[in-house]
XYZ file of C-alpha atoms in Angstrom:
592
model
C 0.212 -0.085 0.018
C 2.759 2.183 1.275
C 4.185 1.782 -2.477
C 1.329 2.843 -4.301
C 1.498 5.735 -2.609
C 4.652 6.871 -3.216
C 4.206 6.404 -6.875
C 1.754 8.292 -7.607
C 3.416 10.743 -4.979
C 7.182 10.555 -7.606
C 4.574 10.692 -10.790
C 2.635 13.924 -9.449
C 5.639 15.399 -7.651
C 6.613 18.210 -10.236
C 3.088 19.349 -11.039
C 2.327 19.340 -7.098
C 5.106 21.216 -6.629
C 4.883 23.703 -8.742
C 1.621 24.385 -7.254
C 2.830 24.629 -3.844
C 4.718 27.445 -4.677
C 2.611 29.471 -5.549
C 0.490 28.937 -1.933
C 3.123 27.603 0.192
C 1.101 29.301 3.070
C -1.702 26.541 1.927
C -1.255 22.428 3.397
C -2.068 19.950 1.178
C -4.381 17.379 2.054
C -2.410 14.336 3.078
C -3.204 10.729 1.758
C -2.699 8.189 4.020
C -4.530 4.837 3.216
C -6.198 3.641 0.240
C -5.719 1.635 -3.276
C -4.451 4.224 -5.456
C -5.698 4.002 -9.365
C -5.569 6.524 -12.372
C -7.407 6.846 -14.805
C -6.350 8.669 -18.319
C -9.496 10.434 -18.252
C -9.159 12.231 -15.058
C -5.897 13.055 -15.601
C -6.087 15.182 -12.636
C -7.542 13.039 -10.294
C -6.332 10.600 -7.964
C -8.358 8.052 -7.588
C -8.483 6.122 -3.879
C -10.391 2.750 -3.026
C -11.012 1.471 0.233
C -9.098 -2.381 0.581
C -8.443 -5.309 2.723
C -6.856 -2.691 5.547
C -9.581 -0.895 5.379
C -11.029 3.168 4.338
C -9.525 5.806 2.492
C -8.049 7.603 5.311
C -7.179 11.385 4.459
C -5.620 14.018 6.535
C -5.129 17.921 6.634
C -4.860 20.607 9.590
C -6.714 18.592 12.095
C -9.543 17.014 10.307
C -9.405 12.961 9.575
C -11.537 11.701 6.752
C -12.637 8.238 5.878
C -14.301 6.906 2.722
C -14.924 4.347 0.398
C -13.584 5.970 -2.641
C -11.807 9.184 -2.893
C -11.347 11.690 -6.001
C -8.299 13.363 -4.899
C -7.311 16.786 -6.996
C -3.608 17.698 -5.481
C -3.476 20.769 -8.017
C -6.764 22.189 -6.431
C -5.762 20.680 -2.721
C -9.460 19.116 -3.287
C -11.382 15.985 -2.474
C -14.459 14.430 -3.152
C -15.116 11.531 -0.873
C -18.282 8.505 -1.485
C -19.558 6.242 0.510
C -19.103 5.527 4.133
C -18.052 9.413 5.057
C -16.939 10.171 7.673
C -15.003 13.558 8.545
C -13.547 14.046 11.753
C -12.610 17.251 13.413
C -10.282 16.282 17.046
C -12.921 15.447 19.473
C -15.823 18.004 18.828
C -17.055 17.792 15.883
C -18.091 13.961 13.934
C -19.700 14.279 10.365
C -21.113 11.715 8.315
C -22.518 11.086 4.919
C -23.028 9.090 1.775
C -21.052 12.074 -0.017
C -18.899 14.217 1.261
C -16.834 17.378 -0.268
C -13.802 19.059 1.117
C -11.207 21.899 0.406
C -8.269 22.355 1.989
C -7.282 25.596 0.737
C -10.319 27.214 1.976
C -11.210 24.307 4.859
C -14.506 24.125 3.890
C -16.641 20.970 3.635
C -19.759 20.495 1.861
C -21.985 16.718 3.049
C -24.656 15.217 1.499
C -26.887 12.212 1.831
C -28.029 10.875 5.106
C -25.782 13.471 6.817
C -25.151 13.057 10.689
C -23.327 15.793 12.380
C -22.185 15.079 15.622
C -20.686 17.153 18.805
C -20.361 15.084 22.204
C -23.836 15.971 23.273
C -25.945 16.311 20.117
C -26.780 14.473 17.006
C -27.744 16.622 13.816
C -29.289 14.727 11.240
C -29.967 16.696 7.678
C -29.995 16.215 3.950
C -27.101 18.918 2.925
C -24.577 20.376 5.197
C -21.912 22.805 4.897
C -19.302 22.737 7.185
C -16.620 25.925 7.489
C -13.335 24.536 9.228
C -12.287 28.489 9.445
C -15.322 29.876 11.282
C -16.226 27.047 13.251
C -19.910 26.739 11.723
C -21.963 24.065 10.257
C -25.031 25.044 8.143
C -27.928 23.832 6.987
C -31.313 24.879 4.830
C -33.305 22.064 3.426
C -34.358 21.210 6.853
C -32.920 19.333 10.149
C -33.550 17.040 13.248
C -31.030 17.391 16.281
C -31.173 14.908 19.089
C -29.983 15.199 22.726
C -30.083 13.327 25.937
C -33.626 14.745 26.667
C -35.452 15.929 22.751
C -35.937 16.354 19.190
C -35.423 19.527 17.796
C -36.295 20.286 14.313
C -36.010 23.423 11.999
C -35.965 24.679 8.595
C -32.611 26.155 8.708
C -30.296 25.487 11.088
C -26.280 27.058 12.219
C -24.229 25.041 14.329
C -21.400 27.185 15.935
C -18.330 25.030 17.095
C -16.380 27.656 19.512
C -19.983 27.868 21.686
C -21.280 24.347 21.184
C -24.300 26.552 20.152
C -27.583 26.043 17.144
C -29.456 28.440 15.968
C -32.289 26.968 14.652
C -34.682 29.199 12.172
C -38.260 28.880 10.784
C -40.534 26.478 12.409
C -38.507 25.237 15.425
C -40.048 22.005 16.963
C -38.562 20.819 20.653
C -40.366 17.954 21.139
C -40.247 16.023 24.502
C -41.977 12.817 26.102
C -43.465 16.064 28.634
C -43.508 18.950 26.551
C -43.219 20.767 23.241
C -41.657 24.083 21.996
C -42.872 25.942 19.087
C -40.219 29.078 18.062
C -39.622 31.254 14.728
C -36.128 30.925 16.194
C -33.980 29.704 19.339
C -30.900 29.033 19.956
C -29.822 26.200 22.162
C -26.608 25.327 23.683
C -25.652 21.632 23.737
C -23.706 20.985 26.504
C -26.038 22.455 29.081
C -29.899 21.958 27.227
C -30.562 25.661 27.270
C -32.610 26.862 25.329
C -32.864 30.973 24.095
C -36.858 31.991 22.531
C -36.619 34.775 20.198
C -39.914 35.827 18.850
C -43.541 34.204 19.660
C -43.167 31.039 21.336
C -44.933 28.429 23.289
C -44.277 25.789 25.573
C -46.843 23.235 25.807
C -46.956 19.995 28.625
C -50.313 17.985 29.447
C -50.857 20.600 32.090
C -50.185 24.131 30.967
C -49.214 25.987 27.712
C -45.802 29.364 28.242
C -46.456 32.358 25.772
C -43.375 34.364 25.370
C -41.812 36.628 23.082
C -38.451 36.185 24.884
C -37.218 33.602 27.046
C -34.865 30.792 28.642
C -35.813 27.230 28.826
C -33.922 24.574 30.294
C -35.146 21.532 28.097
C -33.551 19.069 30.496
C -34.391 20.858 33.752
C -38.066 21.871 32.963
C -37.801 24.927 34.243
C -37.450 28.456 32.391
C -37.698 32.666 32.236
C -39.862 34.952 30.297
C -40.151 38.238 29.251
C -41.852 40.150 26.939
C -45.687 39.445 26.692
C -45.345 36.071 28.993
C -48.096 34.169 30.102
C -48.855 31.043 31.563
C -51.752 29.332 30.482
C -53.671 26.107 33.068
C -56.938 24.707 32.479
C -58.539 27.230 34.455
C -56.399 30.290 34.838
C -54.142 32.390 32.983
C -51.175 34.170 34.685
C -49.575 37.100 33.270
C -46.309 39.386 33.976
C -43.396 41.195 32.851
C -41.287 38.885 33.862
C -42.365 35.043 34.882
C -40.295 32.002 35.952
C -41.449 28.748 35.333
C -40.965 25.326 37.224
C -42.846 22.343 35.169
C -41.179 19.262 37.128
C -43.053 21.122 40.359
C -46.024 22.799 38.642
C -44.782 26.204 40.139
C -44.948 29.868 38.191
C -44.087 33.058 40.270
C -44.191 36.450 37.710
C -42.775 39.376 38.959
C -44.618 43.522 38.028
C -47.362 44.075 36.224
C -48.997 40.934 36.958
C -52.229 39.728 36.149
C -54.042 36.410 37.444
C -57.616 35.721 35.219
C -60.128 33.332 36.417
C -61.915 31.985 33.723
C -64.328 29.907 35.355
C -65.511 32.453 38.353
C -65.246 35.951 35.988
C -62.425 36.762 38.590
C -58.897 38.687 38.129
C -56.147 39.718 40.584
C -53.590 42.530 39.849
C -50.566 42.412 41.995
C -46.956 43.288 41.338
C -45.340 39.289 42.672
C -47.324 36.051 42.318
C -46.689 32.622 43.242
C -48.772 30.050 40.953
C -48.871 26.391 42.747
C -51.134 24.468 39.918
C -51.455 21.439 41.987
C -52.292 22.776 44.764
C -55.101 25.253 43.473
C -53.123 28.110 45.136
C -52.318 31.109 43.835
C -50.128 33.809 46.470
C -49.851 37.509 45.569
C -48.315 40.625 47.272
C -47.528 44.080 46.094
C -50.680 46.332 45.910
C -52.781 43.158 45.683
C -56.480 43.241 44.603
C -58.789 40.680 43.257
C -61.331 41.858 40.977
C -64.642 39.548 40.485
C -67.412 40.168 38.655
C -71.187 39.763 40.005
C -73.915 40.851 39.172
C -72.772 42.544 35.987
C -71.063 44.861 39.072
C -67.872 44.395 40.124
C -66.575 43.308 43.628
C -62.835 44.324 44.651
C -60.808 42.678 47.554
C -57.135 44.471 48.440
C -54.656 43.103 50.871
C -51.304 43.467 51.738
C -51.571 40.063 51.156
C -54.034 37.624 49.000
C -53.962 34.050 48.909
C -56.775 32.526 46.344
C -56.897 28.305 47.118
C -59.448 25.806 45.962
C -60.763 23.993 42.760
C -63.037 26.555 40.573
C -65.892 25.373 42.254
C -64.803 26.027 45.571
C -62.426 28.756 45.334
C -61.782 30.951 48.539
C -59.944 34.528 48.480
C -57.883 35.206 51.635
C -56.357 38.325 52.299
C -54.249 39.192 55.063
C -52.960 42.674 56.602
C -54.576 45.932 55.754
C -57.424 44.163 53.957
C -60.258 46.307 52.154
C -63.211 45.705 50.216
C -65.120 47.717 47.068
C -68.495 47.253 46.250
C -68.975 49.955 43.278
C -72.619 49.158 42.272
C -75.096 49.246 39.911
C -76.281 52.741 38.801
C -78.360 54.939 41.249
C -77.202 51.724 44.055
C -74.542 53.704 46.685
C -71.489 51.700 47.340
C -70.670 49.158 49.862
C -66.570 49.183 51.428
C -65.203 47.725 54.243
C -61.951 47.410 56.045
C -60.351 44.794 58.417
C -57.096 43.269 59.224
C -58.223 40.247 57.779
C -60.259 39.554 54.843
C -62.201 35.848 53.820
C -64.520 34.914 50.759
C -66.045 31.918 49.774
C -66.807 32.041 46.297
C -68.991 29.045 46.308
C -71.229 29.495 49.553
C -71.341 33.817 48.831
C -69.869 34.614 52.352
C -66.963 37.036 52.647
C -65.731 37.613 56.415
C -63.834 40.904 57.783
C -61.887 39.615 60.747
C -60.284 41.454 63.218
C -61.500 45.397 63.712
C -63.487 45.405 60.502
C -65.665 48.463 59.783
C -68.364 48.421 56.609
C -70.401 50.557 55.145
C -73.495 50.316 53.017
C -74.817 52.951 51.542
C -74.127 55.916 54.581
C -74.658 53.484 57.642
C -70.843 52.040 59.231
C -71.192 49.002 60.893
C -68.480 48.047 63.967
C -68.384 44.546 65.653
C -65.633 42.219 66.386
C -66.097 39.771 62.835
C -68.888 40.980 60.318
C -70.497 38.830 57.882
C -72.080 39.425 54.467
C -73.723 36.841 52.356
C -74.502 36.712 48.655
C -77.283 34.605 46.770
C -75.143 32.264 44.912
C -77.750 31.955 42.437
C -78.999 35.742 41.830
C -75.053 37.201 42.911
C -76.900 40.192 44.918
C -76.529 41.240 48.408
C -78.488 39.009 50.784
C -77.477 38.957 54.264
C -75.474 41.178 56.791
C -74.280 39.798 60.221
C -72.082 41.564 62.627
C -71.055 39.447 65.929
C -70.475 40.568 69.131
C -70.441 44.435 69.878
C -72.258 44.908 66.526
C -72.622 48.833 66.434
C -74.238 50.653 63.493
C -74.011 54.610 62.898
C -75.808 56.804 60.591
C -75.186 60.594 59.863
C -77.402 62.784 60.784
C -77.119 67.109 60.538
C -78.015 67.075 63.895
C -75.878 64.194 65.481
C -75.504 60.662 64.657
C -78.090 57.621 64.633
C -77.014 54.902 66.149
C -78.025 51.282 67.764
C -76.107 49.333 69.024
C -76.344 45.766 70.858
C -74.532 41.885 71.350
C -75.627 41.035 67.121
C -77.113 42.153 64.352
C -78.708 41.181 61.429
C -79.418 43.089 58.248
C -81.230 42.082 54.942
C -80.365 43.223 51.539
C -82.631 43.947 48.696
C -81.419 45.001 45.236
C -78.342 45.209 47.442
C -79.020 47.707 49.432
C -79.642 47.678 53.453
C -83.748 47.464 53.702
C -83.955 45.804 57.657
C -81.789 45.772 60.532
C -82.440 43.456 63.168
C -80.624 44.282 66.410
C -80.225 41.820 69.331
C -79.685 41.333 73.163
C -78.914 44.832 75.027
C -80.005 46.625 72.436
C -80.144 50.363 72.745
C -80.806 53.265 70.278
C -80.293 57.346 70.038
C -82.352 58.567 67.002
C -83.053 61.570 65.597
C -86.697 61.864 64.527
C -87.976 63.760 61.767
C -91.585 64.310 60.130
C -92.325 64.133 56.378
C -90.680 67.909 56.478
C -87.311 66.756 57.598
C -87.715 68.831 60.907
C -86.538 67.714 64.026
C -89.375 67.102 66.506
C -87.200 64.329 69.078
C -84.127 62.261 69.694
C -85.084 58.900 70.725
C -82.772 57.237 73.191
C -84.403 53.402 73.786
C -83.176 50.762 75.546
C -84.426 46.857 74.197
C -84.363 43.715 74.339
C -84.297 43.570 70.593
C -84.356 46.551 68.300
C -85.679 46.345 64.346
C -85.154 49.114 61.895
C -86.651 50.247 58.120
C -84.678 52.030 55.706
C -85.677 53.065 52.418
C -82.832 54.821 50.214
C -80.073 54.106 52.647
C -81.768 56.168 55.307
C -83.709 54.701 58.615
C -87.249 55.487 57.952
C -88.922 53.592 61.159
C -88.105 51.446 64.173
C -89.771 48.766 66.511
C -89.029 47.397 69.878
C -89.436 44.267 70.945
C -89.194 43.517 74.808
C -88.744 47.133 75.066
C -87.441 48.324 78.909
C -87.036 51.825 79.147
C -86.800 54.658 76.916
C -88.362 57.769 75.467
C -88.695 60.693 72.705
C -87.012 63.298 73.842
C -87.762 67.126 73.024
C -83.896 68.300 71.449
C -83.586 71.262 73.886
C -84.127 68.438 76.569
C -81.901 66.119 75.594
C -77.736 67.180 76.161
C -75.721 67.096 74.134
C -72.893 65.161 76.562
C -75.611 61.587 76.067
C -76.231 61.752 72.086
C -73.197 59.216 71.957
C -73.610 55.854 73.237
C -70.598 53.932 74.564
C -68.614 52.330 72.163
C -68.779 55.165 69.252
C -66.314 55.229 66.965
C -66.993 57.167 63.727
C -64.902 55.800 61.296
C -66.515 58.208 58.561
C -62.695 59.529 57.268
C -61.519 55.891 56.520
C -64.863 54.712 54.452
C -63.520 54.007 51.004
C -65.901 55.820 47.672
C -64.153 55.086 45.094
C -61.999 52.271 43.633
C -58.617 53.806 44.002
C -59.413 54.012 48.033
C -58.431 50.829 47.913
C -54.640 52.001 48.722
C -55.338 55.223 50.138
C -52.776 55.813 52.653
C -50.434 52.753 51.166
C -47.119 53.448 49.576
C -47.207 52.663 45.770
C -44.311 49.614 45.858
C -40.481 50.184 44.151
C -40.851 47.941 41.278
C -37.725 45.887 41.195
C -35.649 46.326 37.720
C -36.413 43.202 35.063
C -33.308 42.313 33.377
C -34.875 41.468 29.963
C -33.247 38.289 27.421
C -31.015 40.419 24.992
C -31.168 39.507 21.258
C -27.625 37.654 20.091
C -25.148 39.649 18.603
C -25.298 39.769 14.838
C -22.232 37.004 14.004
C -23.470 38.154 9.911
C -24.262 35.172 7.498
C -23.037 32.107 7.209
C -22.017 32.827 3.506
C -20.210 35.859 2.601
C -21.272 37.903 0.403
C -19.063 37.946 -2.308
C -19.318 38.277 -5.989
C -19.459 34.716 -8.169
C -16.491 34.789 -10.244
C -14.338 35.540 -6.781
C -15.800 32.241 -5.178
C -13.296 29.716 -4.754
C -15.173 26.701 -5.946
C -13.133 23.757 -7.865
C -14.720 23.049 -11.133
C -14.789 19.322 -10.440
C -16.984 20.371 -7.237
C -21.285 19.709 -7.484
C -21.171 22.859 -5.865
C -22.475 25.734 -7.784
C -22.446 29.933 -7.115
C -25.441 29.809 -6.116
C -24.945 27.032 -3.445
C -22.247 29.035 -1.450
C -25.074 32.820 -1.224
C -27.426 33.598 0.952
C -30.814 33.559 0.345
C -33.346 36.211 0.253
C -35.977 35.052 0.735
C -34.581 32.391 3.961
C -35.897 34.102 7.143
C -32.758 36.607 8.913
C -32.454 35.942 12.978
C -33.370 38.547 15.133
C -30.309 40.034 16.205
C -29.763 43.389 18.472
C -29.008 45.284 15.071
C -32.406 44.089 14.309
C -34.117 44.835 17.441
C -34.231 46.089 20.543
C -35.908 45.071 23.817
C -36.374 48.002 27.035
C -34.337 45.901 29.527
C -34.376 47.369 33.038
C -37.927 48.935 33.037
C -39.998 49.724 35.472
C -43.827 50.358 34.300
C -46.222 52.181 35.628
C -49.051 50.068 37.895
C -52.297 49.256 35.864
C -55.214 51.868 36.273
C -56.872 50.860 38.692
C -60.373 52.399 36.915
C -60.665 50.253 34.582
C -60.600 46.953 36.397
C -64.129 46.545 36.072
C -64.260 46.838 32.421
C -60.964 44.341 32.122
C -63.193 41.850 34.306
C -65.960 42.193 32.007
C -64.410 41.883 29.027
C -61.896 38.496 30.130
C -64.883 36.909 32.237
């Protein structure tokens, strides 16, 4: 075998030496083994064929090539390889194909037919592949499939960067994994880590959720990710929005930061804030930083705010809990007065229609202020209207009058609503009243101060129009002049009218606007230029014997171009203003 190589070396030595003198810096391809054949019809080619010792073996500046047959054009420093071709570059990449070309002058390789391109972690399968050893980049544009330890990635166009172990996929990019599917118009995949950067409208779907984003990072092996720019996560009955979203598929967990919104598609409610955590398997949402829940009921919106909100339970058993400085507000329909309240903690059971105001509660229904140790508001789950009000222990109702305050107190208070307006109030056990009685002309005729076992009051348009005493103990109607000023206030009186919520914005009255953290965006990749150099056809170094034509080594106008920092930009480290709370009602109605 060595004799064959020496013979051809001698025969071609003169021509080779002459060519080498033209460009002494360019190393020649070296044929280490193979059966040599010289054909008269191919005077410029040395044909090597595998023999009993093995395949044809060729080396050139750190690259090794094996094949069943090779046409070596020594003058052009060019090789055409046929049959079971294998090209190996140190320990970095390996290329297998049915056919390959290698240009020793440009260190450019072309492969076609069942191409397999491997790095230490992945395998690329395609029909046609270009490999530029100078740039250390591989490229295909006829569709390819990459397999790594966890997933299969497909795209119409792909580019591999050997130095960074990165694939850049363009056009119809899909990652398929037994546990999820990723779709994106542009995706950068790092084969060593399994990290994928998503650019453009992208989705990650699994059996329980779908992630949407225009910019994001996803660890395809750990199944965790970080998403920005139009990011959201869709669950079966919830949708999570936010400026920045973290997602962990293994734990069924997601968190969102800044301008977040959780839409409950079953219960027609929206929760807003600036930090949220969603635990899907626990059916739990935790939200802070200006947290407010908006629920659509009877064509009206009910707002619940607290320093921290927690929503738990299946859709049919949804419970909202608010902790610390809780507030609620119901605007009321046209012609109705608003209902609002404050307390330390609040509890809302959407299935039973009960709202509990706990610890130092106060409730305003129209002009009526009610306080007690605990307040319960019950709604009719069918009509979604207010039904009953219950105040437990130290119940106290106050209504402002031009001459003072109408007051009634007792151990327990039961109020009844008609069309969301309080029309009947029953006060039980040790009840006492101070009431400024007026005639039809609204003239003050006396002040009623009475003790009774139970008191029943009637209201119209939220104003007291009548009082009924059950088991009256003591009391009478005093002329105003005979009832001293210091006796016109019952023990336990505490007027909190200045705290009353009169509009939605009052939910946050007295509370500082939260300082939002700066969101670090995900930048687009740097522009690394096109794979093919933009040079005239006549300047391309294409050997005459190559199957490639000038058009094969040119960038195509109709091929999609990657988004880069030079072609687009993302506004990073920005602080967006909190949403306009006035629009919550319209948002709840539109997104129900």
